Short mmCIF file of C-alpha atoms in Angstrom, two decimals:
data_model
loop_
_atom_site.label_atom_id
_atom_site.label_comp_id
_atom_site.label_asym_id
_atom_site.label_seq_id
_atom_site.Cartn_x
_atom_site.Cartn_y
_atom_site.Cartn_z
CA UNK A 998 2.46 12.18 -5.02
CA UNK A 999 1.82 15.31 -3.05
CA UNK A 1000 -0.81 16.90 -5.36
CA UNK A 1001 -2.13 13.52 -5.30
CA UNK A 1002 -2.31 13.46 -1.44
CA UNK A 1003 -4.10 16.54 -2.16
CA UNK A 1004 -6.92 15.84 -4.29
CA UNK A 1005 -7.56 12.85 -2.22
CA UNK A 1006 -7.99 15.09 1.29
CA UNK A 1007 -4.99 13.82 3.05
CA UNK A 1008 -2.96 17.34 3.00
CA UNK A 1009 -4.60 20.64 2.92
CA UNK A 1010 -4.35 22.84 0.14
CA UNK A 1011 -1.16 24.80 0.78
CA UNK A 1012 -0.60 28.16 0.90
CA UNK A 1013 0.60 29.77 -2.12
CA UNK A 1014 2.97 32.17 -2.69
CA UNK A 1015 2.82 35.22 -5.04
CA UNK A 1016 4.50 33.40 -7.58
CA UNK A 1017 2.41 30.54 -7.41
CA UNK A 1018 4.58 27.98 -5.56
CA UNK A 1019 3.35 25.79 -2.67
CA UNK A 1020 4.26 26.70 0.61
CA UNK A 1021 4.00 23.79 2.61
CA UNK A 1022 4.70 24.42 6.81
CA UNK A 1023 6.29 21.92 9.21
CA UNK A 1024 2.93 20.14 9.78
CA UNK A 1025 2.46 19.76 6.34
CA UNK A 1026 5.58 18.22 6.31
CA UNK A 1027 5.39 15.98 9.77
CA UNK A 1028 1.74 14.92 8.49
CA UNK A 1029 3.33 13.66 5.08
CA UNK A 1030 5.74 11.68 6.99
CA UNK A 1031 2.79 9.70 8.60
CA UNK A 1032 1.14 8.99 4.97
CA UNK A 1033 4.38 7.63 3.90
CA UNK A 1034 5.50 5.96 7.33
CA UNK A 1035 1.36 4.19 7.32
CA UNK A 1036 1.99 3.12 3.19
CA UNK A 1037 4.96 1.85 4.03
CA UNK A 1038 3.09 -0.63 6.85
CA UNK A 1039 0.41 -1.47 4.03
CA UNK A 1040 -2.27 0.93 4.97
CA UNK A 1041 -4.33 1.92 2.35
CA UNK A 1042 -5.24 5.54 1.70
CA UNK A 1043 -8.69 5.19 3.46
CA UNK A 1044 -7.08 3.46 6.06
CA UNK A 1045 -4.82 6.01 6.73
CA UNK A 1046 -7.81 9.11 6.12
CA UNK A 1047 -8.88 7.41 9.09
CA UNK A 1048 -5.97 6.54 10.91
CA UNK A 1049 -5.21 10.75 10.70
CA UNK A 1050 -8.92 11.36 11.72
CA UNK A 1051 -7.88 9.77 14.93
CA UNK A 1052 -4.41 11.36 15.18
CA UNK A 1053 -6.62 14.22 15.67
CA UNK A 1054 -7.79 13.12 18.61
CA UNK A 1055 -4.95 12.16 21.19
CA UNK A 1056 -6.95 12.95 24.33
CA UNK A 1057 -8.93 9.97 23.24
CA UNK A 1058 -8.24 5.76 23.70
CA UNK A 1059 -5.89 4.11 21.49
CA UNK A 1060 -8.09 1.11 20.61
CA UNK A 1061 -9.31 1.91 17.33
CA UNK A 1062 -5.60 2.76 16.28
CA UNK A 1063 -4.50 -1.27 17.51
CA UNK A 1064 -7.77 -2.56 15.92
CA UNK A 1065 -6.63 -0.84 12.07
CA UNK A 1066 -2.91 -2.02 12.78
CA UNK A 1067 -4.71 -5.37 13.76
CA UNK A 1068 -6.95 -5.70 10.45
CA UNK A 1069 -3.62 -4.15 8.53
CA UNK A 1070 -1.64 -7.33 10.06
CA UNK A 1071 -4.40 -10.08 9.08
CA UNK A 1072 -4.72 -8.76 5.47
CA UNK A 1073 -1.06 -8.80 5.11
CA UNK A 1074 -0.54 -12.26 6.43
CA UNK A 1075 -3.60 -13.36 3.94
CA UNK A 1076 -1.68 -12.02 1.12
CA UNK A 1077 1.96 -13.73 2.22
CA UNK A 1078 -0.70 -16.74 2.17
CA UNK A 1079 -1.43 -16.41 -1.50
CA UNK A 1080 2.14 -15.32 -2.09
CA UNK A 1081 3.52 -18.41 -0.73
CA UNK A 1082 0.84 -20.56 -2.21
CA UNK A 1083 1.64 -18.86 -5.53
CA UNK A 1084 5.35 -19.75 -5.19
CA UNK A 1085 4.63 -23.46 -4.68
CA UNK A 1086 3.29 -23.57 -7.75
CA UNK A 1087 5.55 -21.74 -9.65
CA UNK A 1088 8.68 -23.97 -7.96
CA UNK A 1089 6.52 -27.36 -8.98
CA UNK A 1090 6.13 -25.80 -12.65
CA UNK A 1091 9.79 -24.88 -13.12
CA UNK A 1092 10.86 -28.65 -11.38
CA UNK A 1093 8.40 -29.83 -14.40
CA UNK A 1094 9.61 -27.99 -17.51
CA UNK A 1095 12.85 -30.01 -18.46
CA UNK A 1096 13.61 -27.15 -20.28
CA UNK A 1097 14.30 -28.10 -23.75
CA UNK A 1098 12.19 -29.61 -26.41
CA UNK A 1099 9.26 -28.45 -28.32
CA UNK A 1100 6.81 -25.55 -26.95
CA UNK A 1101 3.76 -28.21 -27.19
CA UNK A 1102 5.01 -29.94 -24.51
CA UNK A 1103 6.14 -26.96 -22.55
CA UNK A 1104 4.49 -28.09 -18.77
CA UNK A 1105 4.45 -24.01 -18.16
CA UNK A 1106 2.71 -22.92 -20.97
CA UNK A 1107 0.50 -26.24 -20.57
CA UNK A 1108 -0.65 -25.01 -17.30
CA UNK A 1109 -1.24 -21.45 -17.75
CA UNK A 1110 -3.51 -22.23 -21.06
CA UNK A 1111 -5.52 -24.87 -19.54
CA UNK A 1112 -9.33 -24.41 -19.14
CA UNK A 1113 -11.23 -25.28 -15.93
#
């Protein structure tokens, strides 16, 4: 996942050392912390390109940093939308399979084939 933070710009290319290892220093280190700490909220790896950008600058407001957490928050609730929409169906499926009997009249399978 490092190299991969890497390639995509996130980390700098670190230092190596004569025998070819990495040598990664303390920011290194504290800045891969962020990456994980922002995936772990649900920001997405341009999201958090640009949520480091603006690390960058503490002197400066904090708005744009509550306005990505903001459009983070509203995508995530969206999804636990679907999610829960998702489940409803799945719960009404199962409560209609009676669980025995012949496949052709499997309510499940019935629904998942079906053409629109």
């Amino acid at each position: 996942t490092v190299r991969y933070y890497e390639r995509q710009g996130l980390l700098p290319k670190p230092q190596r050392q004569a025998s070819g290892y990495r040598r990664y220093t303390q920011a290194d280190v504290q800045r891969l912390s962020f990456i994980r700490r922002a995936k772990a909220l649900g920001f997405t790896l341009e999201e958090i390109t640009g949520l480091l950008e603006l690390s960058a600058r503490r002197g400066e407001d904090m708005a744009e940093v509550k306005q990505a957490a903001q459009s983070r928050l509203v995508a995530i609730e969206s999804r636990i939308a679907e999610l829960q929409r998702i489940r409803t169906g799945l719960q009404q499926l199962i409560t209609d399979c009676p669980g025995h009997g012949k496949l052709d009249a499997c309510p499940i399978l019935a629904a998942l084939t079906e053409t629109n």
